[in-house]
mmCIF file of C-alpha atoms in Angstrom:
data_model
loop_
_atom_site.group_PDB
_atom_site.id
_atom_site.type_symbol
_atom_site.label_atom_id
_atom_site.label_comp_id
_atom_site.label_asym_id
_atom_site.label_seq_id
_atom_site.Cartn_x
_atom_site.Cartn_y
_atom_site.Cartn_z
ATOM 1 C CA GLY A 1 95.159 118.438 117.588
ATOM 2 C CA ALA A 2 91.863 120.188 117.144
ATOM 3 C CA VAL A 3 90.240 121.385 120.320
ATOM 4 C CA VAL A 4 86.701 122.164 121.297
ATOM 5 C CA SER A 5 86.337 124.354 124.337
ATOM 6 C CA GLN A 6 83.181 124.457 126.387
ATOM 7 C CA HIS A 7 82.343 127.046 129.023
ATOM 8 C CA PRO A 8 81.473 127.009 131.851
ATOM 9 C CA SER A 9 82.531 123.599 133.088
ATOM 10 C CA ARG A 10 80.193 123.835 136.046
ATOM 11 C CA VAL A 11 77.212 126.000 136.827
ATOM 12 C CA ILE A 12 74.625 126.103 139.569
ATOM 13 C CA CYS A 13 71.516 128.136 138.978
ATOM 14 C CA LYS A 14 68.208 128.755 140.640
ATOM 15 C CA SER A 15 65.003 127.287 139.322
ATOM 16 C CA GLY A 16 63.383 129.569 136.765
ATOM 17 C CA THR A 17 66.572 131.242 135.608
ATOM 18 C CA SER A 18 68.362 130.752 132.287
ATOM 19 C CA VAL A 19 71.851 129.463 131.686
ATOM 20 C CA LYS A 20 74.003 129.881 128.590
ATOM 21 C CA ILE A 21 76.664 127.345 127.633
ATOM 22 C CA GLU A 22 79.269 128.180 125.014
ATOM 23 C CA CYS A 23 81.025 125.791 122.682
ATOM 24 C CA ARG A 24 83.989 126.993 120.657
ATOM 25 C CA SER A 25 86.130 125.273 118.074
ATOM 26 C CA LEU A 26 89.549 126.726 118.743
ATOM 27 C CA ASP A 27 91.553 125.921 115.641
ATOM 28 C CA PHE A 28 89.083 124.880 112.999
ATOM 29 C CA GLN A 29 85.802 125.998 111.558
ATOM 30 C CA ALA A 30 82.671 124.034 112.193
ATOM 31 C CA THR A 31 79.559 124.676 110.152
ATOM 32 C CA THR A 32 77.795 122.086 112.263
ATOM 33 C CA MET A 33 78.021 121.380 115.962
ATOM 34 C CA PHE A 34 76.093 118.893 118.044
ATOM 35 C CA TRP A 35 74.698 119.164 121.547
ATOM 36 C CA TYR A 36 74.279 116.181 123.825
ATOM 37 C CA ARG A 37 73.175 115.701 127.393
ATOM 38 C CA GLN A 38 74.047 112.909 129.708
ATOM 39 C CA PHE A 39 72.266 111.899 132.900
ATOM 40 C CA PRO A 40 74.152 109.986 135.604
ATOM 41 C CA LYS A 41 75.048 106.424 134.685
ATOM 42 C CA GLN A 42 73.584 106.873 131.215
ATOM 43 C CA SER A 43 74.971 107.363 127.749
ATOM 44 C CA LEU A 44 75.086 110.571 125.758
ATOM 45 C CA MET A 45 71.809 111.536 124.147
ATOM 46 C CA LEU A 46 71.795 113.775 121.123
ATOM 47 C CA MET A 47 69.687 116.873 121.722
ATOM 48 C CA ALA A 48 70.165 118.944 118.614
ATOM 49 C CA THR A 49 72.258 119.776 115.606
ATOM 50 C CA SER A 50 73.466 123.360 115.471
ATOM 51 C CA ASN A 51 73.900 124.819 111.995
ATOM 52 C CA GLU A 52 75.875 127.991 111.370
ATOM 53 C CA GLY A 53 73.638 130.694 110.033
ATOM 54 C CA SER A 54 70.432 128.703 110.181
ATOM 55 C CA LYS A 55 68.037 127.129 112.626
ATOM 56 C CA ALA A 56 69.040 124.207 114.756
ATOM 57 C CA THR A 57 67.526 120.795 114.235
ATOM 58 C CA TYR A 58 66.154 119.238 117.398
ATOM 59 C CA GLU A 59 65.749 115.575 118.231
ATOM 60 C CA GLN A 60 62.336 114.237 119.023
ATOM 61 C CA GLY A 61 61.264 115.115 122.526
ATOM 62 C CA VAL A 62 63.651 118.056 122.947
ATOM 63 C CA GLU A 63 61.836 121.350 123.370
ATOM 64 C CA LYS A 64 63.282 123.941 121.037
ATOM 65 C CA ASP A 65 61.815 126.822 123.043
ATOM 66 C CA LYS A 66 63.461 125.568 126.189
ATOM 67 C CA PHE A 67 66.860 124.747 124.740
ATOM 68 C CA LEU A 68 67.772 127.692 122.562
ATOM 69 C CA ILE A 69 70.659 127.134 120.203
ATOM 70 C CA ASN A 70 72.518 129.874 118.387
ATOM 71 C CA HIS A 71 75.350 129.230 115.944
ATOM 72 C CA ALA A 72 76.280 132.720 114.892
ATOM 73 C CA SER A 73 79.802 132.035 113.683
ATOM 74 C CA LEU A 74 81.856 129.168 112.328
ATOM 75 C CA THR A 75 83.591 128.734 115.671
ATOM 76 C CA LEU A 76 80.874 129.325 118.246
ATOM 77 C CA SER A 77 77.624 127.657 119.172
ATOM 78 C CA THR A 78 75.659 128.443 122.318
ATOM 79 C CA LEU A 79 73.013 126.469 124.163
ATOM 80 C CA THR A 80 70.720 128.391 126.485
ATOM 81 C CA VAL A 81 68.620 126.448 128.939
ATOM 82 C CA THR A 82 65.680 128.718 129.593
ATOM 83 C CA SER A 83 63.565 128.676 132.737
ATOM 84 C CA ALA A 84 65.666 125.876 134.125
ATOM 85 C CA HIS A 85 64.148 123.320 136.474
ATOM 86 C CA PRO A 86 65.802 120.661 138.636
ATOM 87 C CA GLU A 87 65.028 117.996 136.036
ATOM 88 C CA ASP A 88 67.269 119.904 133.591
ATOM 89 C CA SER A 89 70.237 119.173 135.831
ATOM 90 C CA SER A 90 72.566 117.163 133.644
ATOM 91 C CA PHE A 91 75.938 117.023 131.937
ATOM 92 C CA TYR A 92 75.783 118.929 128.644
ATOM 93 C CA ILE A 93 78.395 118.208 125.993
ATOM 94 C CA CYS A 94 79.035 119.766 122.612
ATOM 95 C CA SER A 95 80.807 118.247 119.663
ATOM 96 C CA ALA A 96 82.230 119.473 116.381
ATOM 97 C CA ARG A 97 84.256 118.156 113.499
ATOM 98 C CA GLU A 98 86.027 119.820 110.663
ATOM 99 C CA SER A 99 84.091 119.686 107.434
ATOM 100 C CA GLY A 100 85.038 116.662 105.454
ATOM 101 C CA THR A 101 84.236 113.048 104.987
ATOM 102 C CA ALA A 102 82.495 110.676 107.323
ATOM 103 C CA ASN A 103 85.713 109.271 108.684
ATOM 104 C CA THR A 104 86.791 112.547 110.238
ATOM 105 C CA GLU A 105 87.029 112.324 114.000
ATOM 106 C CA ALA A 106 84.687 114.334 116.168
ATOM 107 C CA PHE A 107 86.000 116.555 118.933
ATOM 108 C CA PHE A 108 84.108 117.041 122.144
ATOM 109 C CA GLY A 109 84.053 119.790 124.704
ATOM 110 C CA GLN A 110 84.890 118.978 128.273
ATOM 111 C CA GLY A 111 81.238 119.176 129.223
ATOM 112 C CA THR A 112 79.170 121.463 131.427
ATOM 113 C CA ARG A 113 77.706 120.134 134.648
ATOM 114 C CA LEU A 114 74.455 122.011 135.224
ATOM 115 C CA THR A 115 72.796 121.851 138.616
ATOM 116 C CA VAL A 116 69.452 123.562 139.055
ATOM 117 C CA VAL A 117 68.441 124.172 142.649
ATOM 118 C CA ASP B 1 71.171 103.980 112.528
ATOM 119 C CA ALA B 2 72.962 100.630 112.504
ATOM 120 C CA LYS B 3 73.276 99.396 116.062
ATOM 121 C CA THR B 4 76.191 98.032 117.985
ATOM 122 C CA THR B 5 76.270 95.623 120.909
ATOM 123 C CA GLN B 6 78.930 95.764 123.579
ATOM 124 C CA PRO B 7 79.343 94.111 126.970
ATOM 125 C CA ASN B 8 78.225 96.389 129.786
ATOM 126 C CA SER B 9 81.475 96.106 131.670
ATOM 127 C CA MET B 10 84.903 94.549 131.591
ATOM 128 C CA GLU B 11 87.806 94.380 133.973
ATOM 129 C CA SER B 12 91.496 94.241 133.329
ATOM 130 C CA ASN B 13 94.676 94.138 135.309
ATOM 131 C CA GLU B 14 97.101 96.956 134.876
ATOM 132 C CA GLU B 15 99.828 96.332 132.303
ATOM 133 C CA GLU B 16 97.764 93.568 130.659
ATOM 134 C CA PRO B 17 96.256 93.754 127.157
ATOM 135 C CA VAL B 18 92.526 94.397 126.890
ATOM 136 C CA HIS B 19 90.248 93.273 124.087
ATOM 137 C CA LEU B 20 86.952 95.143 123.928
ATOM 138 C CA PRO B 21 84.473 93.472 121.579
ATOM 139 C CA CYS B 22 81.717 95.054 119.538
ATOM 140 C CA ASN B 23 79.079 93.367 117.423
ATOM 141 C CA HIS B 24 77.518 95.227 114.524
ATOM 142 C CA SER B 25 75.800 92.579 112.444
ATOM 143 C CA THR B 26 73.652 95.100 110.538
ATOM 144 C CA ILE B 27 76.566 97.216 109.388
ATOM 145 C CA SER B 28 76.244 98.566 105.862
ATOM 146 C CA GLY B 29 78.998 98.675 103.299
ATOM 147 C CA THR B 30 79.691 102.368 103.815
ATOM 148 C CA ASP B 31 79.629 102.451 107.612
ATOM 149 C CA TYR B 32 82.856 103.327 109.342
ATOM 150 C CA ILE B 33 83.548 101.764 112.742
ATOM 151 C CA HIS B 34 84.486 104.402 115.293
ATOM 152 C CA TRP B 35 85.626 103.999 118.880
ATOM 153 C CA TYR B 36 85.467 106.752 121.445
ATOM 154 C CA ARG B 37 86.034 106.673 125.162
ATOM 155 C CA GLN B 38 84.765 108.816 127.982
ATOM 156 C CA LEU B 39 86.748 109.293 131.138
ATOM 157 C CA PRO B 40 84.802 110.223 134.276
ATOM 158 C CA SER B 41 83.298 113.726 134.159
ATOM 159 C CA GLN B 42 84.765 114.500 130.754
ATOM 160 C CA GLY B 43 83.547 114.673 127.196
ATOM 161 C CA PRO B 44 84.282 111.698 124.952
ATOM 162 C CA GLU B 45 87.558 111.470 123.116
ATOM 163 C CA TYR B 46 88.388 109.805 119.829
ATOM 164 C CA VAL B 47 90.287 106.537 120.014
ATOM 165 C CA ILE B 48 90.384 105.002 116.552
ATOM 166 C CA HIS B 49 88.290 104.245 113.503
ATOM 167 C CA GLY B 50 88.388 101.967 110.478
ATOM 168 C CA LEU B 51 86.450 100.670 107.516
ATOM 169 C CA THR B 52 87.736 97.244 106.510
ATOM 170 C CA SER B 53 91.394 96.869 107.380
ATOM 171 C CA ASN B 54 92.880 96.625 110.842
ATOM 172 C CA VAL B 55 94.162 99.937 112.148
ATOM 173 C CA ASN B 56 96.842 100.922 114.626
ATOM 174 C CA ASN B 57 97.558 104.222 116.299
ATOM 175 C CA ARG B 58 99.358 105.396 119.395
ATOM 176 C CA MET B 59 96.342 104.717 121.601
ATOM 177 C CA ALA B 60 95.059 101.377 120.405
ATOM 178 C CA SER B 61 94.538 98.879 117.637
ATOM 179 C CA LEU B 62 91.301 98.058 115.889
ATOM 180 C CA ALA B 63 90.755 94.569 114.561
ATOM 181 C CA ILE B 64 87.863 94.282 112.123
ATOM 182 C CA ALA B 65 86.352 90.928 111.236
ATOM 183 C CA GLU B 66 86.484 89.930 107.599
ATOM 184 C CA ASP B 67 82.685 90.112 107.298
ATOM 185 C CA ARG B 68 82.731 93.427 109.215
ATOM 186 C CA LYS B 69 80.013 92.211 111.548
ATOM 187 C CA SER B 70 82.229 92.611 114.566
ATOM 188 C CA SER B 71 85.317 94.428 115.678
ATOM 189 C CA THR B 72 87.662 94.484 118.655
ATOM 190 C CA LEU B 73 89.403 97.410 120.233
ATOM 191 C CA ILE B 74 92.756 96.380 121.631
ATOM 192 C CA LEU B 75 94.573 98.281 124.334
ATOM 193 C CA HIS B 76 97.991 96.741 124.384
ATOM 194 C CA ARG B 77 98.876 97.564 127.974
ATOM 195 C CA ALA B 78 96.078 98.830 130.165
ATOM 196 C CA THR B 79 96.906 101.591 132.591
ATOM 197 C CA LEU B 80 94.787 103.093 135.342
ATOM 198 C CA ARG B 81 94.216 106.064 133.069
ATOM 199 C CA ASP B 82 92.474 103.806 130.582
ATOM 200 C CA ALA B 83 89.564 103.246 132.959
ATOM 201 C CA ALA B 84 86.647 104.706 131.022
ATOM 202 C CA VAL B 85 83.485 103.903 129.102
ATOM 203 C CA TYR B 86 84.346 102.770 125.590
ATOM 204 C CA TYR B 87 81.834 103.339 122.828
ATOM 205 C CA CYS B 88 81.758 101.502 119.517
ATOM 206 C CA ILE B 89 79.827 103.586 116.982
ATOM 207 C CA LEU B 90 78.965 103.150 113.330
ATOM 208 C CA ARG B 91 78.952 106.255 111.228
ATOM 209 C CA PRO B 92 77.818 106.308 107.615
ATOM 210 C CA TYR B 93 79.849 107.892 104.885
ATOM 211 C CA SER B 94 77.210 110.506 104.256
ATOM 212 C CA GLY B 95 78.095 113.979 105.363
ATOM 213 C CA ASN B 96 78.312 115.565 108.748
ATOM 214 C CA THR B 97 76.037 113.289 110.732
ATOM 215 C CA PRO B 98 76.199 113.125 114.521
ATOM 216 C CA LEU B 99 77.627 110.241 116.468
ATOM 217 C CA VAL B 100 74.910 108.165 118.085
ATOM 218 C CA PHE B 101 76.089 106.658 121.341
ATOM 219 C CA GLY B 102 75.006 103.301 122.721
ATOM 220 C CA LYS B 103 75.636 102.206 126.285
ATOM 221 C CA GLY B 104 79.276 101.335 125.761
ATOM 222 C CA THR B 105 81.547 99.138 127.861
ATOM 223 C CA ARG B 106 82.741 100.373 131.228
ATOM 224 C CA LEU B 107 86.354 99.264 131.587
ATOM 225 C CA SER B 108 87.805 98.971 135.054
ATOM 226 C CA VAL B 109 91.556 98.614 135.447
ATOM 227 C CA ILE B 110 92.909 97.009 138.578
ATOM 228 C CA ALA B 111 96.315 97.956 139.887
#
């Protein structure tokens, strides 16, 4: 079946540095990808919608200058957490589905556990 | 987005069937009912989805009430590997919209 690969699976960075997370659709093209984050014991919260070739759409309360999203090709979206702080420590997950109707299943990456120290 | 209501947690014995309920009383006529599950420290994975009729696949069955205001995910024989958070999500038939996750049901399976 279709696979979405996310890299890295784990990253530890120092406060003030930036971290890039990649999300690839391995065997299908995705004009749209979605980025979520998940804090411990909580559900997934949608951060932004990544659109190939155009600007991402951010959910209310998500800083677009802090969470930079680039969707330069039909198989790759990246999320860069800039000037990371300990409160950005979270589990980041991307999702994609093949273009089609609403009943098409969504595929998720394995997630990236970010720890900012 | 139309909301769903699920119990916070459920427990099952291994090898027993599990019925995970979901209420979605404000569902619209074009909303599909999707179920995903999330194993610990992993991204969610698709389980099953349906519109009006009951659905079966290799993972589970989905029973949808006649008025579509509720549905039940059925795991026919729970295994330890089925321990996860199960999310019932409504998704409209309107393009490439994101899945909006509620709190889900945390299923524990006892050996």
